[in-house]
Coordinates of C-alpha atoms in Angstrom, one line a residue:
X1 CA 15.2 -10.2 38.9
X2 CA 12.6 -11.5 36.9
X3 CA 13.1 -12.4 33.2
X4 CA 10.7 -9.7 32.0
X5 CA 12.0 -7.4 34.9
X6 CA 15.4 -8.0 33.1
X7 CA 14.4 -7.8 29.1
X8 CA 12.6 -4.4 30.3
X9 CA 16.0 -2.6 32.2
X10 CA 18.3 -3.6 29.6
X11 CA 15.6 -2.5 26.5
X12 CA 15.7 1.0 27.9
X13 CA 19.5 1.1 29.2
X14 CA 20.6 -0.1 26.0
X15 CA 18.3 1.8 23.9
X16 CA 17.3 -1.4 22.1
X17 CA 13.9 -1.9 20.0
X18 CA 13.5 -5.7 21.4
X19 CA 15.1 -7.7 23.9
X20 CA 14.3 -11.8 25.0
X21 CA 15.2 -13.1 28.3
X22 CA 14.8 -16.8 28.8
X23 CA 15.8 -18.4 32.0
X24 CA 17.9 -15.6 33.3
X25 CA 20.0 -15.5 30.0
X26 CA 19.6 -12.8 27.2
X27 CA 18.4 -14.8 24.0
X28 CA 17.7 -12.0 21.0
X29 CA 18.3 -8.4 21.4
X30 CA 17.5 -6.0 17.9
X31 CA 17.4 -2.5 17.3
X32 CA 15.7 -3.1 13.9
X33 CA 12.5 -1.0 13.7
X34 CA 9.0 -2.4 13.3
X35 CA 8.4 -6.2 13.5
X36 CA 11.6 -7.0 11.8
X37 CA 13.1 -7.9 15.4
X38 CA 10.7 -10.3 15.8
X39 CA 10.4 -12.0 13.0
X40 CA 14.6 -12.4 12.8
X41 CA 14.4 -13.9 16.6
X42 CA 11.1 -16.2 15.1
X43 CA 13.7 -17.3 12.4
X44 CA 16.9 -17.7 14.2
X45 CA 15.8 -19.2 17.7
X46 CA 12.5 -21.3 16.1
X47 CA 10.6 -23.0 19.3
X48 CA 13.4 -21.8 21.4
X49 CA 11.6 -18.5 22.3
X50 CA 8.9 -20.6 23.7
X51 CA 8.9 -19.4 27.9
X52 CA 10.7 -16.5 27.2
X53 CA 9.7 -12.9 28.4
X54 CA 10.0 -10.6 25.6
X55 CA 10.1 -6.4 25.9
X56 CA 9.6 -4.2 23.0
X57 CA 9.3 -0.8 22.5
X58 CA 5.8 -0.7 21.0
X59 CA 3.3 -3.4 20.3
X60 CA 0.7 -3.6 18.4
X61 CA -1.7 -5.8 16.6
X62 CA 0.6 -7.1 14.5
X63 CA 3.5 -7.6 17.0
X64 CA 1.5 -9.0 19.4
X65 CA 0.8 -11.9 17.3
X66 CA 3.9 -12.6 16.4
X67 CA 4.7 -12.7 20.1
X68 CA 1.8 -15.7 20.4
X69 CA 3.4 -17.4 17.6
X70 CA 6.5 -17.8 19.1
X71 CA 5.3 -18.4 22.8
X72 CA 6.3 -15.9 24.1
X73 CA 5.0 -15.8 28.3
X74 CA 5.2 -12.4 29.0
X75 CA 5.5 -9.0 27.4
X76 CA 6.4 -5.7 28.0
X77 CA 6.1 -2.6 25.8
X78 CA 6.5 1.0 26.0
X79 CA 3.4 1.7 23.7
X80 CA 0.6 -0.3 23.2
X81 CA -2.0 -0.3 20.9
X82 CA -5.4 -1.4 22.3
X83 CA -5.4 -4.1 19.5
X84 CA -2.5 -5.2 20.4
X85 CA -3.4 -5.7 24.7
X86 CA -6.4 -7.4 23.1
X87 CA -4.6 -9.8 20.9
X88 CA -2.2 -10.5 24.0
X89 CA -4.5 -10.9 26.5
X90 CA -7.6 -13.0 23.8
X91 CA -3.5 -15.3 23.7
X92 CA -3.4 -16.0 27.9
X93 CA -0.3 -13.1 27.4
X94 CA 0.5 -11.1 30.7
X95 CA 1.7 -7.9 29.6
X96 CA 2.5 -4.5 31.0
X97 CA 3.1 -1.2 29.7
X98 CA 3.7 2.8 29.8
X99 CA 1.3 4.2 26.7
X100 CA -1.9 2.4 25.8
X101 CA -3.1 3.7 22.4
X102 CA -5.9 3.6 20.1
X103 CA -3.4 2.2 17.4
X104 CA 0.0 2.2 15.9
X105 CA 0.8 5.0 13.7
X106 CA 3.2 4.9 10.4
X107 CA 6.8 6.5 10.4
X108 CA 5.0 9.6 9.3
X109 CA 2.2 9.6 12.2
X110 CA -0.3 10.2 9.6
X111 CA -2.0 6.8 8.7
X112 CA -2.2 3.7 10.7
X113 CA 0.9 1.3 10.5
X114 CA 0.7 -0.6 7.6
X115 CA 1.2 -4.0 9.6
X116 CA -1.5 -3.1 11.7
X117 CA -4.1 -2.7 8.5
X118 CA -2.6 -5.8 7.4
X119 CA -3.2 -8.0 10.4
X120 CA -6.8 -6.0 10.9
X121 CA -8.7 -9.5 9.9
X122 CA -6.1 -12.1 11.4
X123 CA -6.7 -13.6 14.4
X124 CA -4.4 -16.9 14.1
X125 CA -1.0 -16.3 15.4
X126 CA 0.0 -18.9 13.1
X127 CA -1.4 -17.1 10.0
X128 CA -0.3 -13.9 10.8
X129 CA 3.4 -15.3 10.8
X130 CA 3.2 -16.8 7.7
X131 CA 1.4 -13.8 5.9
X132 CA 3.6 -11.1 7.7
X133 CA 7.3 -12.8 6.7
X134 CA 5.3 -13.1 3.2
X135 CA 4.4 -9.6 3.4
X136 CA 8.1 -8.0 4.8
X137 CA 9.7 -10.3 2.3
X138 CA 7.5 -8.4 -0.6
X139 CA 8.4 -5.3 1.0
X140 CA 12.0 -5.6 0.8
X141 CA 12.4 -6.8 -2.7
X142 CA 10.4 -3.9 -3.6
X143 CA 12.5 -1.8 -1.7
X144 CA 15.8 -3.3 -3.7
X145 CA 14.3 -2.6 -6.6

């Protein structure tokens, strides 16, 4: 079984948001909605996520640069927003998925995510990482107070 092959089986067995495989081995698994799963494996495994195969439950833009940030080899998702497949695949990415969509909708399914409008003009991996943990880190002291 393949690492991907692996990330996949146990991200829908286990009803996880995001699971990394590298080398056989489970690395990060999250059931924290959003990006927040990848940026907390970005932060706690660093370069280390570099060759893994990561599956998530939907990608988009904004997610799928966060995967080219950290290396990440392959990806699989459940949905995926065209954005996002082009963002994976403009990074040498191999990905597969069930659902290709236009985009990524808000919790509400009534507006476009707000990550995705906010990594609309990005194109550097790099940048979007350091604007997104920026961004989330706004977001949750707002939400605290």
């Amino acid at each position: 079984m393949t690492d991907l092959e692996r990330a996949k089986r146990i991200l829908k067995e286990e009803d996880k948001s995001l699971v990394i495989v590298k080398n056989g081995r489970i690395i990060f698994c999250s059931e924290s909605p959003g990006i927040k799963g990848i940026l907390e494996a970005i932060e706690k495994l660093g370069e280390r996520l570099s060759g893994a195969s990561a599956a998530d439950r939907i990608v988009g833009k904004a997610a799928a640069l966060l995967l080219a940030y950290s290396q990440i080899v392959k990806v699989y998702a459940i949905t995926l927003s065209r954005s996002g497949l082009y963002t994976l695949r403009k990074n040498s990415i191999p990905v597969e998925y069930d659902y290709l969509v236009p985009e990524i909708l808000d919790k509400n399914k009534k507006d476009i995510c707000p990550f995705e409008k906010f990594t609309s003009d990005i194109e550097s991996p790099s940048l979007a990482f350091v604007k997104l943990k920026a961004y989330m880190e706004n977001l949750q002291k707002s939400k605290k107070t």
